[in-house]
Coordinates of C-alpha atoms in Angstrom, one line a residue:
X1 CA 2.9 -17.0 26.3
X2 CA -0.6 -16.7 24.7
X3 CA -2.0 -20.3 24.6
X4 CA -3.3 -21.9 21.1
X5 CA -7.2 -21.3 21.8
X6 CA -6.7 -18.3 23.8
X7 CA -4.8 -16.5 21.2
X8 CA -7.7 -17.8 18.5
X9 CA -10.1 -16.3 20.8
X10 CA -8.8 -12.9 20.8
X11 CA -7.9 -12.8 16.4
X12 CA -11.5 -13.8 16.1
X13 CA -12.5 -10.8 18.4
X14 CA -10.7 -8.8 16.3
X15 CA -12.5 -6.9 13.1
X16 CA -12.5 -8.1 10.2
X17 CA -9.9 -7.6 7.4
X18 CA -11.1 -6.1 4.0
X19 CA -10.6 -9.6 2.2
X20 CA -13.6 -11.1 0.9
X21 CA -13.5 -15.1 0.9
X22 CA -15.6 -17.7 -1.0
X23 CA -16.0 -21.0 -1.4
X24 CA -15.5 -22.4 -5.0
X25 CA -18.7 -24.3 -5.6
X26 CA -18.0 -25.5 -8.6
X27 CA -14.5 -26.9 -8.5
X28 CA -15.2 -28.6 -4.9
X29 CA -16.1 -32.2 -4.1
X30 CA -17.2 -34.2 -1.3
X31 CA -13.6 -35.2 -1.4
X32 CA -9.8 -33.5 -0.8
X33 CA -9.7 -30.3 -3.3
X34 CA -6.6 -28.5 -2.2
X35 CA -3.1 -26.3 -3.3
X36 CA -4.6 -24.6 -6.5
X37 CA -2.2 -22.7 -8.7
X38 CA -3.2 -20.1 -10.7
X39 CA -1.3 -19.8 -14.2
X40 CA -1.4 -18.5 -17.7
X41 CA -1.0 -15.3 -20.0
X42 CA -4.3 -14.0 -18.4
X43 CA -4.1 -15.6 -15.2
X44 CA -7.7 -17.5 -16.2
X45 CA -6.1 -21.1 -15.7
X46 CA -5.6 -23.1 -11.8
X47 CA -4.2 -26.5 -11.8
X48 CA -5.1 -28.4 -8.0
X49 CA -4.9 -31.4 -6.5
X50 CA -8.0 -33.5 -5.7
X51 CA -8.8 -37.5 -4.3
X52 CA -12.3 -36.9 -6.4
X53 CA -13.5 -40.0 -8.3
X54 CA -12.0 -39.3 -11.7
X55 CA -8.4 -39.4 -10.2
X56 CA -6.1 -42.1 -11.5
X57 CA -4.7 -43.7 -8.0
X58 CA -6.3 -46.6 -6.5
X59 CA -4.2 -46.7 -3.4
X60 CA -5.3 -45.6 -0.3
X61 CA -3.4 -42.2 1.1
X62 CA -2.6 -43.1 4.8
X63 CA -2.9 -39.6 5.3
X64 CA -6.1 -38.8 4.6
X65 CA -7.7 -42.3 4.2
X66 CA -8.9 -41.4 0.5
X67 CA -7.7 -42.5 -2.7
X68 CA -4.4 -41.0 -4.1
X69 CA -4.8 -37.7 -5.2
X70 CA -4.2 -36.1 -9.3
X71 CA -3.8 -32.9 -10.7
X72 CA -6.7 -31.2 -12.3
X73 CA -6.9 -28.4 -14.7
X74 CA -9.9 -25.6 -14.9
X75 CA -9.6 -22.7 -17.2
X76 CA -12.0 -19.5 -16.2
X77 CA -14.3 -18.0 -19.0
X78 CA -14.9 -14.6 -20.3
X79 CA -18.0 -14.3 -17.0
X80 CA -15.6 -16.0 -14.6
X81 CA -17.0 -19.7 -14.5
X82 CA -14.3 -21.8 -14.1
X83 CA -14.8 -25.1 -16.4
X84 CA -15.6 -28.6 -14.9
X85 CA -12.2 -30.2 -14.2
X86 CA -10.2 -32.4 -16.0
X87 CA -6.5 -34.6 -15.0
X88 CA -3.6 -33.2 -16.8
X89 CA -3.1 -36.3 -18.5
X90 CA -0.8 -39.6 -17.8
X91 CA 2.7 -37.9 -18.1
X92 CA 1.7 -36.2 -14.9
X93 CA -1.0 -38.2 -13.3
X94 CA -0.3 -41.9 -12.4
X95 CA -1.2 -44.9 -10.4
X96 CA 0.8 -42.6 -7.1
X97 CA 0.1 -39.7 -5.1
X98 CA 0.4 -36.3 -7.2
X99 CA -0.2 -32.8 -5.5
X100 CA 1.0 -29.4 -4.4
X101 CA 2.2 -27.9 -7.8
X102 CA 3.6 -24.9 -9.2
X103 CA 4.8 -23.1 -12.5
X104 CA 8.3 -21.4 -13.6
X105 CA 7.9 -17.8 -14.9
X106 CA 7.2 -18.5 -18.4
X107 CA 4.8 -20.9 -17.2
X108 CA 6.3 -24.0 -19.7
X109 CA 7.7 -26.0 -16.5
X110 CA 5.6 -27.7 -14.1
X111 CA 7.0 -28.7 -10.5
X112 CA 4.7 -30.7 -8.3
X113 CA 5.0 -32.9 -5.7
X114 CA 4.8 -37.2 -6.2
X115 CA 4.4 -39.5 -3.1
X116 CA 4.9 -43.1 -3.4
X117 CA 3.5 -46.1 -1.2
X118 CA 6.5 -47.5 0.6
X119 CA 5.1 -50.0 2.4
X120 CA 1.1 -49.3 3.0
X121 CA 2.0 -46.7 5.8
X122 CA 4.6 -44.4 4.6
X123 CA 4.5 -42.3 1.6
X124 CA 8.0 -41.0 -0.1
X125 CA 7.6 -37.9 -1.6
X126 CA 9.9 -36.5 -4.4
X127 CA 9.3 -33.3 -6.7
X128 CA 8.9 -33.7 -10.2
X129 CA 9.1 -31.8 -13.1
X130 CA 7.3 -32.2 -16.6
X131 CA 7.8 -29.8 -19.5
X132 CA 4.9 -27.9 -21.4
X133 CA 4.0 -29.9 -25.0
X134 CA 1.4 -28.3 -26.9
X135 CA -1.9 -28.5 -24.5
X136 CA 0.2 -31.1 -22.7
X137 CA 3.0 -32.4 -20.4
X138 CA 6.2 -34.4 -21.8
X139 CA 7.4 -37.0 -19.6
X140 CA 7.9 -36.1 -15.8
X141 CA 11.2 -36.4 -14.7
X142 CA 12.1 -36.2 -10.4
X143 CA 14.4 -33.7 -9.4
X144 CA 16.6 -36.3 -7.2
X145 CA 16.8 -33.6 -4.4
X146 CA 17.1 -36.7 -2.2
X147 CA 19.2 -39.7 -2.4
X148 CA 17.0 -42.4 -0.9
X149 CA 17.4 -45.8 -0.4
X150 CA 14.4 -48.3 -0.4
X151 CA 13.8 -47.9 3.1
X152 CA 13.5 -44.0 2.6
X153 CA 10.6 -42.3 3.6
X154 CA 11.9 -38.6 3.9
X155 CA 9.2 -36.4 2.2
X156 CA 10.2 -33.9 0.2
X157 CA 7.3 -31.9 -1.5
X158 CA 5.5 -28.6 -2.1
X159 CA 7.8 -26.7 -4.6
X160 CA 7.7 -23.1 -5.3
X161 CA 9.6 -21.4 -7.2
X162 CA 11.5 -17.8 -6.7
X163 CA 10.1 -15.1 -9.2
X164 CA 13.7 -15.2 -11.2
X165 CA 13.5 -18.9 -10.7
X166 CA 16.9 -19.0 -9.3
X167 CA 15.9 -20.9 -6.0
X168 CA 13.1 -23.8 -5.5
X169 CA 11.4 -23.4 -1.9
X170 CA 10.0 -27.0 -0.5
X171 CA 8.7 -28.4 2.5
X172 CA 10.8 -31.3 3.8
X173 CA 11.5 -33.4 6.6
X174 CA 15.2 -33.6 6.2
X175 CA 17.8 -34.3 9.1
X176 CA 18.9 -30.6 10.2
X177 CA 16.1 -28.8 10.5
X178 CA 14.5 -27.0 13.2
X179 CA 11.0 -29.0 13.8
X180 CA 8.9 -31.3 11.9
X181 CA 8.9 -30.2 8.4
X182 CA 10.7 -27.1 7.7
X183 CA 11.2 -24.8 4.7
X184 CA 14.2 -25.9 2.5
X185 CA 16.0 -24.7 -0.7
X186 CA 18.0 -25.2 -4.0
X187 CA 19.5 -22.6 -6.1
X188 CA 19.8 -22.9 -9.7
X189 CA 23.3 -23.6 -11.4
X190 CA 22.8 -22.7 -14.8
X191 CA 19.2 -22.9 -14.9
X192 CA 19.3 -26.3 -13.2
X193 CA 18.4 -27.7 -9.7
X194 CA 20.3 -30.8 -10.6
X195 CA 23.0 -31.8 -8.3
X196 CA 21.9 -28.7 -5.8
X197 CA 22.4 -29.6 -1.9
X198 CA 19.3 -28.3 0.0
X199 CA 19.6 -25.3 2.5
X200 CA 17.6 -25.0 5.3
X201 CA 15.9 -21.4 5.1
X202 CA 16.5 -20.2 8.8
X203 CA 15.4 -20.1 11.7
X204 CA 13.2 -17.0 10.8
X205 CA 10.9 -18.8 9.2
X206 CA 11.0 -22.3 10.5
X207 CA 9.9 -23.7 13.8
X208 CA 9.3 -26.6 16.1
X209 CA 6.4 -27.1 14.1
X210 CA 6.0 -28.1 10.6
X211 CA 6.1 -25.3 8.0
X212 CA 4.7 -26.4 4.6
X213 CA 3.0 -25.1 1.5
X214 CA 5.6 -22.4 0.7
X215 CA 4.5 -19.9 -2.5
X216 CA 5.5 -16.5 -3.9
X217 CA 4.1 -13.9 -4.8
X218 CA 5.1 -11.9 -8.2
X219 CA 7.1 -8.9 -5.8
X220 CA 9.0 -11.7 -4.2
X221 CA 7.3 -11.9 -0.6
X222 CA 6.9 -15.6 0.9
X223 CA 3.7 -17.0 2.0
X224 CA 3.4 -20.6 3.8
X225 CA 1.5 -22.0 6.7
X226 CA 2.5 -23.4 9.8
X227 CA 1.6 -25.0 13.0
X228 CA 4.3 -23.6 15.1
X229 CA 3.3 -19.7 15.7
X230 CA 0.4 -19.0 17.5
X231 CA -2.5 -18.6 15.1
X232 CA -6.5 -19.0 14.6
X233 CA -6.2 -22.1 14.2
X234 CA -3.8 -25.8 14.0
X235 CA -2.4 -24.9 10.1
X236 CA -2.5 -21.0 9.5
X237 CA -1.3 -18.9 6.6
X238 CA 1.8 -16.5 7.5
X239 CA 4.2 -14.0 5.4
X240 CA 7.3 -12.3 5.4
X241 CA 8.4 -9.9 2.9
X242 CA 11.1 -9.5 0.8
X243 CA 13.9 -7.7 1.7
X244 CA 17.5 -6.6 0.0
X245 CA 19.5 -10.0 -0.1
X246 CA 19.6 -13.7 -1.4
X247 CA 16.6 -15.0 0.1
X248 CA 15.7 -12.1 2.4
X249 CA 12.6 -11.6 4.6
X250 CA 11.1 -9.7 7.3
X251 CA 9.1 -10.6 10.6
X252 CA 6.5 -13.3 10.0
X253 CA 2.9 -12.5 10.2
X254 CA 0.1 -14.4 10.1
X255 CA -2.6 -13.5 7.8
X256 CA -5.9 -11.9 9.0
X257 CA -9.5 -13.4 9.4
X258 CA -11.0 -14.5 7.2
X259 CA -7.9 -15.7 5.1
X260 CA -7.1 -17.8 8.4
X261 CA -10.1 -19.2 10.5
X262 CA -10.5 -21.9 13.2
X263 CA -9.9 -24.7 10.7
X264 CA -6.5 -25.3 8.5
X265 CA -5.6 -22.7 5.9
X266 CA -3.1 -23.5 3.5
X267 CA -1.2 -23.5 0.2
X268 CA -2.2 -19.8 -0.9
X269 CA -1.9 -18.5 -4.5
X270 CA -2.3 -15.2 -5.8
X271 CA -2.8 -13.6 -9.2
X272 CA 0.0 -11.7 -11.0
X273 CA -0.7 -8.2 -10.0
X274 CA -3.2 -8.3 -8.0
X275 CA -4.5 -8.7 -4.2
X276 CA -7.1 -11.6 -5.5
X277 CA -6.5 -15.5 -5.4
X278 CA -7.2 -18.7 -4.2
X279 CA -6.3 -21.4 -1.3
X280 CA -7.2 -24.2 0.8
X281 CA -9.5 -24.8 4.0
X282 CA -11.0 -27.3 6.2
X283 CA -13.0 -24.3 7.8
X284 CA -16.5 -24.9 8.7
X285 CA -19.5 -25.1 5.8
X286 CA -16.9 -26.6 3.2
X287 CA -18.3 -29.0 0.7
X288 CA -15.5 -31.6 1.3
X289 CA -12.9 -32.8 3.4
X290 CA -10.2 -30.0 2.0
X291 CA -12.1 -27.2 0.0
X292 CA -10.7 -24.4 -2.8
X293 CA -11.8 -21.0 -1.5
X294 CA -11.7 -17.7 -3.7
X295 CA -10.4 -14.8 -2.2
X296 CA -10.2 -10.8 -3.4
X297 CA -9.5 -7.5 -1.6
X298 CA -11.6 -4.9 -2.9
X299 CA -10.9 -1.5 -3.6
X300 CA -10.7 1.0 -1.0
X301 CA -13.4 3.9 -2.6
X302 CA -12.7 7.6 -1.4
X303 CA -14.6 10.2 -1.9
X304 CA -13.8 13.8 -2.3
X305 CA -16.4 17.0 -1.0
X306 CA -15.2 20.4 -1.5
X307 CA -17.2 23.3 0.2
X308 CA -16.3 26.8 -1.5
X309 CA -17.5 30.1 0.8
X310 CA -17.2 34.0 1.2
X311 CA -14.6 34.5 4.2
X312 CA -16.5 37.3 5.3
X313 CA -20.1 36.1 5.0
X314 CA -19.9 32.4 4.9
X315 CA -22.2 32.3 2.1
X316 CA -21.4 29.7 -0.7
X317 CA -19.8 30.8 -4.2
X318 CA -21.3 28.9 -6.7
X319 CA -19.6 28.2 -10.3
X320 CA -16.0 27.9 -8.5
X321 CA -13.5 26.0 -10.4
X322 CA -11.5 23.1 -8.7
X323 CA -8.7 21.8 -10.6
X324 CA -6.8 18.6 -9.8
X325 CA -3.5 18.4 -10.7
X326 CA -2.0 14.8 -10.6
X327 CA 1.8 13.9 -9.9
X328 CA 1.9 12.7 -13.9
X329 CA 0.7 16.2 -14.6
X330 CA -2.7 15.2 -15.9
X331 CA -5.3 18.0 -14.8
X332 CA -9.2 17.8 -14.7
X333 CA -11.2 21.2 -13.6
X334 CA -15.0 20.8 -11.8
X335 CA -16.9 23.6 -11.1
X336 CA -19.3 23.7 -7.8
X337 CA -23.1 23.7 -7.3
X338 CA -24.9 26.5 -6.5
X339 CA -24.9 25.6 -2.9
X340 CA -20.8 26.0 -3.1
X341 CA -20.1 22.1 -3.2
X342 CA -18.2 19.5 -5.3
X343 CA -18.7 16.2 -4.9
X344 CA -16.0 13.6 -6.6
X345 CA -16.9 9.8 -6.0
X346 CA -17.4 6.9 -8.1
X347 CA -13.9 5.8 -9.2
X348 CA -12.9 9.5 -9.4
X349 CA -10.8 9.1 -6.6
X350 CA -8.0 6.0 -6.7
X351 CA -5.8 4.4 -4.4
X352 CA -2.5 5.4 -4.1
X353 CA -3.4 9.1 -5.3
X354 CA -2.0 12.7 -4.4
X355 CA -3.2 15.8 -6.1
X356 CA -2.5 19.1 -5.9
X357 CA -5.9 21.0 -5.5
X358 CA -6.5 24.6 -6.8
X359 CA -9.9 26.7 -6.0
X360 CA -10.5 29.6 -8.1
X361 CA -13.3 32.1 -8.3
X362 CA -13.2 35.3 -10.2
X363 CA -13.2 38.4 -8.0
X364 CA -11.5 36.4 -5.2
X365 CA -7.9 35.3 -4.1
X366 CA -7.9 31.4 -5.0
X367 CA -6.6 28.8 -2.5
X368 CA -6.0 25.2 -2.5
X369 CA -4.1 22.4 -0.6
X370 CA -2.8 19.2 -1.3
X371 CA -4.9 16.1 -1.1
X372 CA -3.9 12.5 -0.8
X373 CA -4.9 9.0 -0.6
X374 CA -2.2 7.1 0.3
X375 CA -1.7 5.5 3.5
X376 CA -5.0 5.3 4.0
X377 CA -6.1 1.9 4.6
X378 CA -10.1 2.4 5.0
X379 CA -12.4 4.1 2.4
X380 CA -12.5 7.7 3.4
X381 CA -14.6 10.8 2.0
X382 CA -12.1 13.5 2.2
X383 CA -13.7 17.1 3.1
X384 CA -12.5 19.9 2.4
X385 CA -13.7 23.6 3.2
X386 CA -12.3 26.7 1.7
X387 CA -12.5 30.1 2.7
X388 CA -11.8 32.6 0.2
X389 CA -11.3 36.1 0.3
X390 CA -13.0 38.6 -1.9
X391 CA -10.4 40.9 -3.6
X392 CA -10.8 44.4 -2.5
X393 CA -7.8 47.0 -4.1
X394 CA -5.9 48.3 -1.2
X395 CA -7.3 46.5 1.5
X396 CA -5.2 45.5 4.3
X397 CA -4.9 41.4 4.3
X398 CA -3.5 39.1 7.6
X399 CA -1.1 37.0 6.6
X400 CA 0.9 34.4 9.3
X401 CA 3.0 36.6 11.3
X402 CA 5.8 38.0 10.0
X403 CA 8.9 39.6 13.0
X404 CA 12.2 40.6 13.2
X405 CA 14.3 41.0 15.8
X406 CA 15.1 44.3 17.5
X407 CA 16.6 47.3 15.5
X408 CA 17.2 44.3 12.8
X409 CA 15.7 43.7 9.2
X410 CA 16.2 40.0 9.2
X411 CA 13.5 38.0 9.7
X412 CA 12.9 36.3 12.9
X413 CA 13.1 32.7 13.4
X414 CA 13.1 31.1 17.2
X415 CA 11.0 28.6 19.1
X416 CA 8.1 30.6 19.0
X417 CA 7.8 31.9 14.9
X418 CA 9.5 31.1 11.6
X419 CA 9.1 33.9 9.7
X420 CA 10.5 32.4 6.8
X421 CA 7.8 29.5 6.8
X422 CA 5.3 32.6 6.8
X423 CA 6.8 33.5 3.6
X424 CA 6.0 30.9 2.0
X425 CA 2.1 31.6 2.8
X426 CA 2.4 34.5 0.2
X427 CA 4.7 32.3 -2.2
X428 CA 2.3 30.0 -2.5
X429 CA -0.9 32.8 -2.7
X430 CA 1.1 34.4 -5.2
X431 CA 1.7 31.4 -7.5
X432 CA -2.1 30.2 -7.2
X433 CA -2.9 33.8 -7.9
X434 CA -0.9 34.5 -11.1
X435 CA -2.7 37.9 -11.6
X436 CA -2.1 39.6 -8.2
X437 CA 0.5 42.3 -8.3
X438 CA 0.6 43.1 -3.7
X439 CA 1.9 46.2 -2.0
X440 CA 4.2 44.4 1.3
X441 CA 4.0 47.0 4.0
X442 CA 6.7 46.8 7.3
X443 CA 6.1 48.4 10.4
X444 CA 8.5 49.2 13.3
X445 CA 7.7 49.5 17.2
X446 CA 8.3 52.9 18.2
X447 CA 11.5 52.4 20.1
X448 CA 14.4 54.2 17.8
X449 CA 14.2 57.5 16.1
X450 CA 11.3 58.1 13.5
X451 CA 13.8 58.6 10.2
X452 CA 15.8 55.6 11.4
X453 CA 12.8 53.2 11.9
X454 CA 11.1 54.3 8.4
X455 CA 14.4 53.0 7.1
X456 CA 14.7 50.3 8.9
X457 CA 11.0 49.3 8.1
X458 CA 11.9 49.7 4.2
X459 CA 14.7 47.4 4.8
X460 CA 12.2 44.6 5.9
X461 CA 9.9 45.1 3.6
X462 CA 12.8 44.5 1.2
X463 CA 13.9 41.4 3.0
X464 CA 10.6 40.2 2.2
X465 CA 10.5 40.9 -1.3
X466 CA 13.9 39.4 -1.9
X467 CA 12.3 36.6 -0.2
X468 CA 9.7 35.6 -2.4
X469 CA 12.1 36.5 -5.6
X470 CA 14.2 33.7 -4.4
X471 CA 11.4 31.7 -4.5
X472 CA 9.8 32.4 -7.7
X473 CA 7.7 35.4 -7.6
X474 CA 8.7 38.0 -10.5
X475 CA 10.0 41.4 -8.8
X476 CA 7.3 43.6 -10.6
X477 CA 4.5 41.7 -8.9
X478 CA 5.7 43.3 -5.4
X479 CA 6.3 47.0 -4.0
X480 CA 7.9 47.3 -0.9
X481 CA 6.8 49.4 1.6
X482 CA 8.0 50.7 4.6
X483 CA 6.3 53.0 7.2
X484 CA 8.2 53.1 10.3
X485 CA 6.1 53.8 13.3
X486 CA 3.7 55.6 11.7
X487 CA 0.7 52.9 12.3
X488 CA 1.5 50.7 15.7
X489 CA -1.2 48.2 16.3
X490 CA -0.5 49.0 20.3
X491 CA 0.4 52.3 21.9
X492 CA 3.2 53.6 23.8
X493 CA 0.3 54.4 26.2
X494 CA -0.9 50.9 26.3
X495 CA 2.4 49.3 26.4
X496 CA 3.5 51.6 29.3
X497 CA 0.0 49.9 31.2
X498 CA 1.0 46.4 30.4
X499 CA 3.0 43.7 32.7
X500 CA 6.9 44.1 32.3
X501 CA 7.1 40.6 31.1
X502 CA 4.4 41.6 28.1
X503 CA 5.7 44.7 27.2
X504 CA 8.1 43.1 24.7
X505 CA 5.6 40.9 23.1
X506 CA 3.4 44.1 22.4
X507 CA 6.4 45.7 20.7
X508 CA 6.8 42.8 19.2
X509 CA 3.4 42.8 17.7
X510 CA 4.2 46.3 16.3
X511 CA 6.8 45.1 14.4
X512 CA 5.3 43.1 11.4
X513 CA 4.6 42.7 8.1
X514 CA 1.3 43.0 6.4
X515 CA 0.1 43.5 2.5
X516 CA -2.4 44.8 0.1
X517 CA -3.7 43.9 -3.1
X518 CA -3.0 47.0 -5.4
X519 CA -4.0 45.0 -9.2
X520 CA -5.6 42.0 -10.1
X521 CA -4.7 42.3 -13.9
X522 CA -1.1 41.1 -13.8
X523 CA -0.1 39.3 -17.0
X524 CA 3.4 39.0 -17.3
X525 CA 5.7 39.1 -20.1
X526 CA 3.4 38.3 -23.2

């Protein structure tokens, strides 16, 4: 087992994750500023907790040695400055302990956490709930989770609530659990957490240690922090992800640098749709004791070059068109330099993305291939070169090889050759090149009469044909041809000179498929 500092060590040696974290200088204090929530129909409202002067508690938290703690509003203007904060009023704030908070989905119920003085040590924390009244709170009312007596000091905080809002995750100390403080939860009868018998959520997520400051995010995926799983530092911030199920998650993980540091990192809250949010930290060069941070993951920006030459000469063909085609169907068409190059940056390019790329240039046979972004978890300029063939009438043109077996017209497919995947290679020239009309031509070896292996060659060439009609092509864009053994690309001669154990492979050779361009002016049925 990795020990506590060791493991730190090594995450810290570790690069860097994409997220960009900052302090929020103008909500901070020199006192605790911790568990924001981030609300509202644009997501430009927080709510945190915060033992700052202007909170209502005179008590001293023997937690933290500061006064009690309030909730305090900020709403974010039309640049992003987040306003000066204010309490959300007496309903909510009072002479106790108020904190860790959170919203149902319509955002008109507030749950937050209330911790009462026992007896000068001990704190007993309930969750409360207060209803939304104009650009207030009605009356908080406590949940009663727990049945306490006055000598009850079980805490029971740090609500969050299910995106449905059928189940209320907290952070309690209950009898049952696996450590300190472990995840718990309700489910909603009715739309009500009255009555409900906590649940402890598992062993999956809960440990020896304490596990507190539970939140989802809008997909459904669980975020907390903990003590118990090795980490960066004493209170790190994990996740599991949803999965099929009531209450269903995957494997842990702990959250990378800089989300987590050295310090405690806690009670994290994202944005609807989106990788940006806030949450807490003691980390080094805070303005506090507990201090809000800001955090965002920027977008990954891809780039794509396309590099357009002569096959023959390598020289670049200017004023070539480069369509992308997206999976909605939307197409945009660019047309390269006069060095042969397209350069497509800037946005251009998203996340996520797969297009289907076609490279045309008049006089030549156009190519493409299929480009993508996703998977791709760094920002990438994607290269492409293509090679295209002028169009000469008659000329023979390679193709991927093409065989058949012996004295057969089917094609051949074995460990060594598809021949039905090279197909495909002139299904797919053919459909880029919608004006093409080809002449296929089959050969034979020279084993077999002459009249039977012209026949036989006319028989593959067919195969072929009917081939690439299955696939698409229309018949009167193909003649097949078949010339026996009329044009073997190795002789008996040299055959008879070769290795026994080659002399099949050169016959083999000898038996293929090749084909010409005999029109470029193909245009269907008008």
């Amino acid at each position: 087992r990795i020990e506590q500092a060791d493991f730190a060590a090594i995450m810290i040696e570790e690069p860097e994750s994409r997220f960009i974290v900052e302090p929020m200088v103008l909500l901070n204090s020199d006192a605790y500023d911790f568990c924001p929530t981030i609300y509202g129909k644009d997501q430009d409202e927080m709510i945190f907790a915060s033992s700052r002067e202007s909170s209502t508690g005179t008590d001293e938290d023997p937690i933290t040695g500061q006064a009690f703690m309030d909730l305090f509003r900020s709403e974010q203007d039309k640049k992003g400055r987040w306003s000066e904060p204010e309490p959300l009023g007496n309903t909510v704030c009072t002479e106790h302990n108020e904190g860790s908070a959170c919203f149902d989905s319509d955002g008109k119920t507030l749950f937050f956490t209330r911790c009462m003085d026992m007896d000068g040590s001990n704190l007993a924390c309930d969750i409360y709930f207060a209803k939304k009244q104009g650009n207030g709170f009605g009356a908080s009312m406590a949940l009663g989770l727990v049945n306490r007596d006055e000598n009850d000091s079980s805490q029971v905080g740090h609500p969050a609530l299910s995106p449905d809002d059928q189940f209320l995750i907290f952070s309690s100390d209950l009898p049952g659990g696996f450590g300190g403080k472990d995840l718990w939860y309700v489910k909603a009868e009715e739309g009500s957490f009255a009555g409900a018998v906590p649940q402890n959520l598992g062993a999956s997520i809960n440990t020896a240690g304490d596990e507190m400051f539970p939140a989802f995010r809008d997909n459904g995926d669980l975020y907390w922090s903990t003590n118990g799983r090795d980490g960066l530092g004493s209170l790190d911030l994990w996740k599991a992800e949803v999965r099929e199920g009531e209450l269903a998650f995957a494997e842990p993980k702990v959250l990378p640098f800089p989300l987590n540091s050295s310090g405690d990192d806690f009670a994290i809250s994202f944005k609807a749709d989106s990788d940006e949010g806030m949450f807490t930290s003691n980390r080094v060069g805070g303005k506090g004791k507990d201090d809000l941070y800001s955090f965002r993951l920027p977008p990954l920006e891809f780039c794509y070059q396309a590099f357009i030459y002569d096959y023959d000469t390598g020289m670049p063909l200017s004023g070539a068109t480069v369509t992308l085609e997206g999976e909605d169907g939307s197409a945009n068409a660019y047309t390269t330099d006069s060095e042969g190059e397209l350069a497509l940056c800037d946005g251009q390019i998203g996340q996520r993305m797969t297009f289907n790329v076609d490279v045309a240039v008049e006089g030549y046979i156009g190519t493409g291939d299929l480009l993508t972004t996703e998977g791709l978890t760094e920002s990438t300029t994607l290269a492409r070169e293509y090679l295209l063939k002028e169009i000469v009438l008659n000329k023979e043109y390679d193709m991927p090889t093409v065989l058949y077996p012996l004295g057969s017209a089917d094609l051949l497919v074995d460990a060594s050759v598809n021949s039905a995947d090279s197909l495909n290679y002139l299904v797919d020239l053919l459909q880029r090149n919608e004006n093409l009309v080809i002449q296929l031509e089959a050969h034979t070896d020279s084993r077999g009469g002459a009249v039977a292996n012209k026949k036989l060659s006319q028989d593959r060439a067919e195969t072929c044909v009917n081939y690439l009609k299955d696939a698409g092509i229309p018949s009167d864009r193909m003649v097949p041809v078949g010339y026996g053994e009329e044009a073997l690309l190795v002789s008996d001669a040299e055959i008879s000179r070769l290795p026994k154990a080659d002399q099949e492979r050169a016959h083999q050779r000898n038996r293929r498929t090749v084909f010409k361009i005999i029109a470029f002016d193909y245009k269907g049925d008008e």
